[in-house]
Short mmCIF file of C-alpha atoms in Angstrom, two decimals:
data_model
loop_
_atom_site.label_atom_id
_atom_site.label_comp_id
_atom_site.label_asym_id
_atom_site.label_seq_id
_atom_site.Cartn_x
_atom_site.Cartn_y
_atom_site.Cartn_z
CA MET A 1 -10.01 -7.52 0.35
CA ARG A 2 -13.74 -7.58 -0.32
CA THR A 3 -14.43 -9.73 2.73
CA ARG A 4 -16.37 -9.37 5.93
CA LEU A 5 -14.51 -8.50 9.08
CA ALA A 6 -13.42 -11.31 11.32
CA LYS A 7 -15.21 -11.69 14.63
CA ALA A 8 -14.31 -8.81 16.86
CA SER A 9 -13.65 -8.64 20.54
CA SER A 10 -16.62 -8.42 22.89
CA ARG A 11 -16.05 -4.68 23.24
CA ARG A 12 -16.04 -4.30 19.47
CA GLU A 13 -19.25 -6.34 19.17
CA MET A 14 -21.09 -3.56 20.99
CA ARG A 15 -19.99 -1.01 18.41
CA PRO A 16 -21.21 -0.55 14.82
CA ARG A 17 -19.61 -3.27 12.71
CA THR A 18 -17.45 -2.32 9.76
CA ASP A 19 -18.35 -4.09 6.55
CA ARG A 20 -15.15 -4.05 4.52
CA LEU A 21 -11.49 -4.64 5.12
CA SER A 22 -8.96 -1.97 4.34
CA ARG A 23 -5.84 -1.83 2.23
CA ARG A 24 -3.47 -4.86 2.10
CA THR A 25 -5.75 -7.62 3.32
CA LEU A 26 -7.20 -9.84 0.63
CA LEU A 27 -8.84 -12.53 2.76
CA ALA A 28 -8.25 -13.70 6.31
CA GLY A 29 -4.89 -14.67 4.80
CA SER A 30 -3.62 -12.69 1.82
CA ALA A 31 -2.04 -15.75 0.27
CA ALA A 32 -5.39 -17.53 0.10
CA THR A 33 -6.90 -14.74 -1.95
CA ALA A 34 -3.85 -14.45 -4.16
CA VAL A 35 -4.18 -18.12 -5.02
CA GLY A 36 -7.85 -17.57 -5.75
CA LEU A 37 -6.99 -14.72 -8.08
CA ALA A 38 -4.47 -16.83 -9.93
CA LEU A 39 -6.99 -19.62 -10.38
CA ALA A 40 -9.64 -17.24 -11.60
CA ALA A 41 -7.20 -15.57 -13.96
CA CYS A 42 -6.12 -18.86 -15.47
CA GLY A 43 -9.60 -20.29 -15.82
CA SER A 44 -10.07 -19.65 -19.54
CA LYS A 45 -8.18 -18.33 -22.51
CA GLY A 46 -9.92 -15.76 -24.61
CA SER A 47 -10.26 -15.88 -28.38
CA GLY A 48 -8.46 -12.62 -29.15
CA GLY A 49 -5.58 -12.77 -31.57
CA SER A 50 -2.61 -11.04 -29.88
CA GLY A 51 -1.82 -13.80 -27.44
CA SER A 52 0.09 -15.86 -29.96
CA ALA A 53 2.61 -13.07 -30.54
CA GLY A 54 4.67 -13.80 -27.44
CA GLY A 55 3.10 -16.83 -25.80
CA GLU A 56 -0.37 -17.42 -24.45
CA THR A 57 0.38 -16.72 -20.78
CA VAL A 58 1.36 -13.43 -19.17
CA THR A 59 2.93 -14.03 -15.77
CA VAL A 60 2.70 -11.03 -13.46
CA VAL A 61 4.74 -10.88 -10.26
CA THR A 62 2.93 -8.78 -7.66
CA HIS A 63 2.78 -7.89 -4.00
CA ASP A 64 0.21 -9.83 -1.99
CA SER A 65 -2.40 -7.07 -2.15
CA PHE A 66 -3.00 -7.21 -5.89
CA SER A 67 -6.75 -7.41 -6.48
CA VAL A 68 -8.70 -6.82 -9.70
CA PRO A 69 -12.30 -8.05 -10.17
CA ASP A 70 -12.66 -11.39 -11.94
CA ASP A 71 -14.90 -9.92 -14.65
CA LEU A 72 -12.19 -7.45 -15.65
CA ILE A 73 -9.61 -10.23 -15.73
CA ALA A 74 -11.92 -12.28 -17.92
CA ALA A 75 -12.39 -9.32 -20.27
CA PHE A 76 -8.62 -8.85 -20.54
CA GLN A 77 -8.19 -12.50 -21.46
CA LYS A 78 -10.99 -12.39 -24.02
CA ASP A 79 -9.81 -9.15 -25.62
CA THR A 80 -6.11 -10.03 -25.84
CA GLY A 81 -6.03 -13.82 -26.04
CA TYR A 82 -3.58 -13.94 -23.14
CA THR A 83 -4.12 -15.98 -19.99
CA LEU A 84 -3.20 -13.93 -16.93
CA GLN A 85 -1.16 -15.70 -14.26
CA ILE A 86 -0.70 -13.81 -11.00
CA THR A 87 2.34 -14.68 -8.87
CA PRO A 88 2.12 -13.12 -5.37
CA SER A 89 5.53 -12.43 -3.87
CA GLY A 90 5.03 -10.89 -0.43
CA ASP A 91 5.10 -7.26 0.65
CA GLY A 92 6.46 -4.58 -1.67
CA GLY A 93 9.93 -4.76 -0.12
CA GLU A 94 10.05 -8.54 -0.33
CA LEU A 95 8.84 -8.33 -3.92
CA VAL A 96 11.71 -6.06 -4.90
CA ASN A 97 14.28 -8.26 -3.17
CA LYS A 98 13.04 -11.29 -5.11
CA LEU A 99 13.15 -9.41 -8.39
CA VAL A 100 16.71 -8.28 -7.82
CA LEU A 101 17.90 -11.74 -6.83
CA THR A 102 16.26 -13.34 -9.88
CA LYS A 103 16.90 -10.63 -12.47
CA ASP A 104 19.02 -12.97 -14.62
CA ALA A 105 16.18 -15.52 -14.64
CA PRO A 106 13.03 -13.40 -14.16
CA LEU A 107 10.08 -14.83 -12.28
CA GLY A 108 7.59 -13.52 -14.83
CA ASP A 109 6.89 -11.12 -17.65
CA ALA A 110 5.61 -8.08 -15.78
CA VAL A 111 5.66 -6.72 -12.25
CA PHE A 112 3.10 -4.69 -10.33
CA GLY A 113 3.57 -3.26 -6.84
CA ILE A 114 7.01 -1.65 -6.78
CA ASP A 115 6.61 1.58 -4.83
CA ASN A 116 8.49 4.86 -4.93
CA SER A 117 10.72 3.94 -1.99
CA PHE A 118 12.19 1.07 -4.04
CA ALA A 119 11.72 2.34 -7.60
CA SER A 120 15.26 3.67 -7.91
CA ARG A 121 16.65 0.34 -6.78
CA VAL A 122 14.93 -1.73 -9.47
CA LEU A 123 16.09 0.76 -12.09
CA THR A 124 19.67 0.72 -10.83
CA GLU A 125 19.64 -3.09 -10.74
CA LYS A 126 18.26 -3.15 -14.31
CA VAL A 127 15.26 -5.25 -13.30
CA ILE A 128 12.94 -3.34 -15.66
CA ASP A 129 13.08 -3.28 -19.47
CA THR A 130 13.40 0.47 -19.92
CA THR A 131 12.60 0.27 -23.64
CA ALA A 132 9.10 -1.13 -23.02
CA ALA A 133 7.13 2.01 -22.14
CA VAL A 134 3.37 2.36 -22.60
CA ASP A 135 1.22 5.47 -23.03
CA LEU A 136 0.45 7.07 -19.67
CA PRO A 137 -2.81 8.83 -18.73
CA GLN A 138 -2.81 12.61 -18.59
CA GLY A 139 -1.06 13.83 -15.45
CA ALA A 140 0.54 10.47 -14.55
CA ASP A 141 3.94 11.65 -15.75
CA GLN A 142 4.29 13.60 -12.49
CA TYR A 143 4.97 10.25 -10.79
CA VAL A 144 7.62 9.01 -13.25
CA VAL A 145 10.94 8.15 -11.57
CA ASP A 146 14.34 9.02 -13.09
CA ASN A 147 12.73 10.00 -16.41
CA THR A 148 11.88 6.34 -16.98
CA PRO A 149 8.21 6.02 -18.04
CA ALA A 150 8.76 2.28 -18.64
CA LEU A 151 8.25 2.00 -14.88
CA ALA A 152 4.64 3.06 -15.22
CA PRO A 153 2.76 4.66 -12.29
CA ILE A 154 -0.50 2.79 -11.70
CA ASP A 155 -1.92 4.07 -8.43
CA PHE A 156 -1.01 6.07 -5.36
CA GLY A 157 -1.89 6.16 -1.70
CA GLU A 158 -0.93 8.04 1.42
CA VAL A 159 0.63 6.30 4.37
CA CYS A 160 -0.23 8.04 7.62
CA VAL A 161 -1.26 7.56 11.23
CA ASN A 162 -4.82 6.27 11.76
CA VAL A 163 -6.76 6.48 15.01
CA ASP A 164 -9.70 4.51 16.36
CA THR A 165 -11.97 7.47 17.10
CA ALA A 166 -14.60 5.24 18.69
CA TRP A 167 -12.00 3.94 21.18
CA PHE A 168 -11.03 7.48 22.17
CA THR A 169 -14.68 8.47 22.57
CA GLU A 170 -15.36 5.43 24.77
CA HIS A 171 -12.32 6.21 26.92
CA GLY A 172 -13.01 9.93 27.18
CA GLN A 173 -9.65 10.85 25.65
CA THR A 174 -8.62 13.21 22.88
CA PRO A 175 -6.94 11.47 19.93
CA PRO A 176 -3.51 12.66 18.75
CA ALA A 177 -3.31 15.18 15.92
CA ALA A 178 0.36 15.24 14.90
CA PHE A 179 3.63 13.28 14.92
CA GLU A 180 4.78 14.96 18.11
CA ASP A 181 1.71 13.89 20.06
CA LEU A 182 2.67 10.23 19.81
CA THR A 183 5.59 10.73 22.20
CA LYS A 184 3.44 12.35 24.91
CA PRO A 185 2.68 10.43 28.14
CA GLU A 186 -1.07 10.32 27.45
CA TYR A 187 -0.41 8.14 24.39
CA LYS A 188 2.01 5.77 26.05
CA ASN A 189 1.55 2.14 24.92
CA LEU A 190 -1.17 3.13 22.43
CA PHE A 191 0.72 3.26 19.11
CA VAL A 192 1.64 0.39 16.81
CA ALA A 193 4.08 1.11 13.98
CA ILE A 194 5.50 -1.10 11.23
CA ASN A 195 9.07 -2.27 10.64
CA PRO A 196 10.48 -0.40 7.62
CA SER A 197 12.99 -3.20 7.02
CA THR A 198 10.22 -5.72 6.33
CA SER A 199 7.35 -3.60 5.02
CA SER A 200 7.00 -0.99 2.29
CA THR A 201 4.22 0.62 4.35
CA GLY A 202 6.60 0.83 7.29
CA LEU A 203 9.33 2.25 5.09
CA ALA A 204 6.98 4.91 3.74
CA PHE A 205 6.17 6.00 7.31
CA LEU A 206 9.86 6.06 8.21
CA LEU A 207 10.42 8.35 5.23
CA ALA A 208 7.57 10.55 6.45
CA THR A 209 9.41 11.03 9.74
CA VAL A 210 12.61 11.80 7.85
CA GLY A 211 10.77 14.40 5.80
CA HIS A 212 9.11 15.93 8.86
CA PHE A 213 11.94 15.90 11.40
CA GLY A 214 14.88 15.96 8.99
CA ALA A 215 17.74 13.51 8.55
CA ASP A 216 19.25 14.76 11.81
CA GLY A 217 16.07 14.62 13.87
CA PHE A 218 14.09 11.52 12.93
CA VAL A 219 16.33 9.14 14.90
CA GLN A 220 15.61 10.88 18.20
CA TYR A 221 11.91 10.85 17.36
CA TRP A 222 11.98 7.07 16.98
CA LYS A 223 13.91 6.72 20.22
CA ASP A 224 11.18 8.76 21.92
CA LEU A 225 8.47 6.60 20.34
CA ALA A 226 10.17 3.45 21.60
CA ALA A 227 10.52 4.93 25.08
CA ASN A 228 6.80 5.75 25.00
CA GLY A 229 5.86 2.13 24.41
CA ALA A 230 5.35 2.06 20.64
CA LYS A 231 5.02 -1.48 19.32
CA ILE A 232 6.78 -2.39 16.05
CA ASP A 233 5.05 -5.03 13.93
CA ALA A 234 6.55 -6.81 10.95
CA GLY A 235 3.84 -5.82 8.47
CA TRP A 236 0.61 -3.94 7.86
CA SER A 237 -1.64 -6.95 8.45
CA ASP A 238 -0.19 -7.59 11.90
CA ALA A 239 -0.46 -3.93 12.83
CA TYR A 240 -3.88 -3.07 11.40
CA GLN A 241 -5.77 -6.33 11.43
CA THR A 242 -4.43 -7.80 14.68
CA ASP A 243 -3.12 -5.07 16.99
CA PHE A 244 -5.18 -2.03 15.99
CA SER A 245 -8.35 -1.73 18.07
CA GLY A 246 -10.22 -0.46 15.03
CA GLY A 247 -9.10 -3.32 12.79
CA GLY A 248 -10.36 -6.81 12.11
CA GLU A 249 -9.59 -8.46 15.45
CA GLY A 250 -10.11 -5.49 17.75
CA GLY A 251 -6.59 -5.30 19.22
CA ALA A 252 -5.26 -3.23 22.08
CA TYR A 253 -3.71 -0.29 20.20
CA PRO A 254 -5.99 2.58 19.09
CA ILE A 255 -3.27 4.30 17.01
CA VAL A 256 -1.65 2.65 13.99
CA VAL A 257 0.29 3.27 10.80
CA SER A 258 -2.02 2.69 7.85
CA TYR A 259 -3.44 4.65 4.89
CA ALA A 260 -5.47 7.81 4.37
CA SER A 261 -8.00 5.62 2.57
CA SER A 262 -8.44 3.20 5.47
CA PRO A 263 -11.31 5.10 7.15
CA ALA A 264 -13.39 4.50 4.01
CA ALA A 265 -13.33 0.80 4.92
CA THR A 266 -14.35 1.16 8.58
CA LEU A 267 -17.86 2.43 8.14
CA THR A 268 -20.77 2.06 10.50
CA ALA A 269 -23.52 -0.35 9.46
CA ASP A 270 -25.52 2.39 7.75
CA GLY A 271 -22.46 3.85 6.02
CA SER A 272 -23.04 7.30 7.47
CA ALA A 273 -19.79 7.55 9.44
CA SER A 274 -16.41 5.95 9.94
CA THR A 275 -15.15 4.62 13.28
CA THR A 276 -11.57 5.58 12.42
CA ALA A 277 -9.79 8.68 11.13
CA ALA A 278 -6.56 9.45 9.28
CA LEU A 279 -4.14 12.11 10.54
CA LEU A 280 -3.36 13.83 7.25
CA THR A 281 -0.64 15.94 8.88
CA THR A 282 1.44 12.72 8.94
CA SER A 283 0.73 11.69 5.33
CA THR A 284 3.38 10.78 2.80
CA ARG A 285 2.67 9.85 -0.81
CA GLN A 286 3.24 6.24 -1.89
CA VAL A 287 3.10 5.48 -5.63
CA GLU A 288 2.90 1.96 -7.05
CA TYR A 289 4.39 1.05 -10.41
CA ALA A 290 4.26 -1.67 -13.04
CA GLY A 291 6.84 -2.59 -15.65
CA VAL A 292 8.02 -5.19 -18.11
CA LEU A 293 10.72 -7.36 -16.54
CA ALA A 294 14.04 -7.40 -18.35
CA GLY A 295 14.44 -10.75 -20.07
CA ALA A 296 10.69 -11.45 -20.02
CA ALA A 297 9.54 -14.42 -22.11
CA ASN A 298 6.43 -12.51 -23.17
CA PRO A 299 7.22 -8.78 -23.26
CA GLU A 300 4.31 -7.99 -25.59
CA GLY A 301 1.90 -9.63 -23.18
CA ALA A 302 3.50 -7.72 -20.31
CA ARG A 303 2.94 -4.41 -22.10
CA ALA A 304 -0.67 -5.42 -22.76
CA PHE A 305 -1.11 -6.06 -19.03
CA ILE A 306 0.29 -2.63 -18.08
CA THR A 307 -1.88 -0.88 -20.67
CA TRP A 308 -4.88 -2.72 -19.23
CA MET A 309 -3.98 -1.65 -15.67
CA LEU A 310 -4.13 1.95 -16.89
CA SER A 311 -7.50 1.51 -18.58
CA ALA A 312 -10.46 3.44 -17.21
CA ALA A 313 -12.22 0.25 -16.08
CA VAL A 314 -9.31 -1.11 -14.06
CA GLN A 315 -8.38 2.32 -12.71
CA THR A 316 -11.94 2.79 -11.47
CA SER A 317 -11.79 -0.62 -9.75
CA ILE A 318 -8.60 0.16 -7.84
CA PRO A 319 -10.11 2.23 -4.98
CA GLU A 320 -12.70 -0.43 -4.14
CA ASN A 321 -10.33 -3.38 -4.50
CA MET A 322 -6.92 -2.15 -3.35
CA TYR A 323 -7.89 1.05 -1.50
CA MET A 324 -5.42 3.10 -3.47
CA TYR A 325 -6.18 6.06 -5.71
CA PRO A 326 -6.08 5.81 -9.53
CA VAL A 327 -3.57 7.85 -11.54
CA SER A 328 -6.02 8.21 -14.45
CA PRO A 329 -8.30 11.25 -14.46
CA GLU A 330 -10.91 9.11 -16.25
CA ALA A 331 -11.41 6.92 -13.18
CA THR A 332 -14.10 7.60 -10.59
CA LEU A 333 -14.06 7.28 -6.81
CA SER A 334 -16.80 5.76 -4.69
CA GLU A 335 -18.83 7.96 -2.37
CA ALA A 336 -17.16 6.32 0.64
CA MET A 337 -13.67 7.11 -0.68
CA GLN A 338 -14.66 10.67 -1.52
CA LYS A 339 -16.21 11.23 1.91
CA PHE A 340 -13.92 9.28 4.24
CA GLY A 341 -10.73 8.61 2.25
CA ALA A 342 -9.52 12.11 1.38
CA VAL A 343 -5.85 12.68 0.62
CA SER A 344 -3.66 15.40 2.06
CA ASP A 345 -3.32 18.73 0.27
CA ASP A 346 0.33 18.82 1.25
CA PRO A 347 1.79 15.32 1.74
CA ILE A 348 5.33 14.91 2.98
CA VAL A 349 7.69 14.20 0.08
CA VAL A 350 11.23 12.86 0.26
CA PRO A 351 12.88 13.11 -3.18
CA ALA A 352 13.62 9.82 -4.93
CA ASP A 353 17.35 10.58 -5.23
CA GLN A 354 17.59 11.15 -1.47
CA ILE A 355 15.80 7.86 -0.80
CA ALA A 356 18.15 6.01 -3.16
CA ALA A 357 21.24 7.54 -1.58
CA ASN A 358 20.22 7.13 2.07
CA ARG A 359 17.68 4.31 2.36
CA GLU A 360 20.03 1.67 3.75
CA ALA A 361 21.73 4.10 6.14
CA TRP A 362 18.37 5.34 7.44
CA LEU A 363 17.21 1.78 7.99
CA ALA A 364 20.39 0.98 9.90
CA VAL A 365 20.10 3.94 12.30
CA TRP A 366 16.38 3.30 12.72
CA SER A 367 17.08 -0.27 13.76
CA GLU A 368 19.63 0.91 16.31
CA ALA A 369 17.24 3.58 17.61
CA VAL A 370 14.38 1.19 18.36
CA GLY A 371 16.52 -1.84 19.22
CA ALA A 372 15.16 -3.90 16.33
#
């Protein structure tokens, strides 16, 4: 994720270049970075003494956007004696599916990257060892699902509509300000959304529309979006990095589903402004969790990993490396995140029990509504 932007279109070349990628892109291909992280993590075993308690390796199954600085990984290995092995497993939704299918023969010791839209599922499927809780930072208990702190909240973000403000300025148009605007004729063929069946980011946005329009109204909204030329991409990378005009490749769509933090990664060369903006009226809270996998070969190492993820050093690194917000009050935010990545004062919230009870039905009617 700490990479330079790919070469932009000729139109984009004339604009101030952004100098960092946003949430959910690790390198030009997320898998390449994930492999690099795994290699860096496995490079040396520290001399600490706890690693022998449950095996020298801690295998962590993550989504593809996991990113912690190498020096922090090295410190974890030195302090604990464990070697950290990172196993990327796709988007958050794909990650959960793999964990459920392999729960009788777990892919690792710990998991990071389950979000609140799937948290109830992993608990119902008994994927997580609910006896293996760790101490949570002050205030993090507000994110605990089903009174199960063993599924530990690590970070949070806000999925929302982003707009390429530079594009709208260049075209002499006013950017949208709310959900309803996206169905108006002036925004026809300008919006790219994300499939909630294949992406946790897409699912979070679908839930935002459920929360805003209600269970009886969101389907018509999606029908109206489809009729107004909205494009549906499979994942965040396709939508933001390829199709969004303000993303890495300078695509054709100036409106996209992304994160409230994304504008902090699209700064002008001097860092004084952002070329994109988040519509906080469309924000919904997304929380990411970690837990010890039931049947883990090294549960003690898994707990050590989760405790480390909640440490002040790792929590402070999260905004700059994964463009999410830390749950620990001891963490600090960069100036760019504070200035350009503000969260909503009143994000849309769909209760976890409603998500658990209706997720599959909502996905089915959504698919019918947009013809997916």
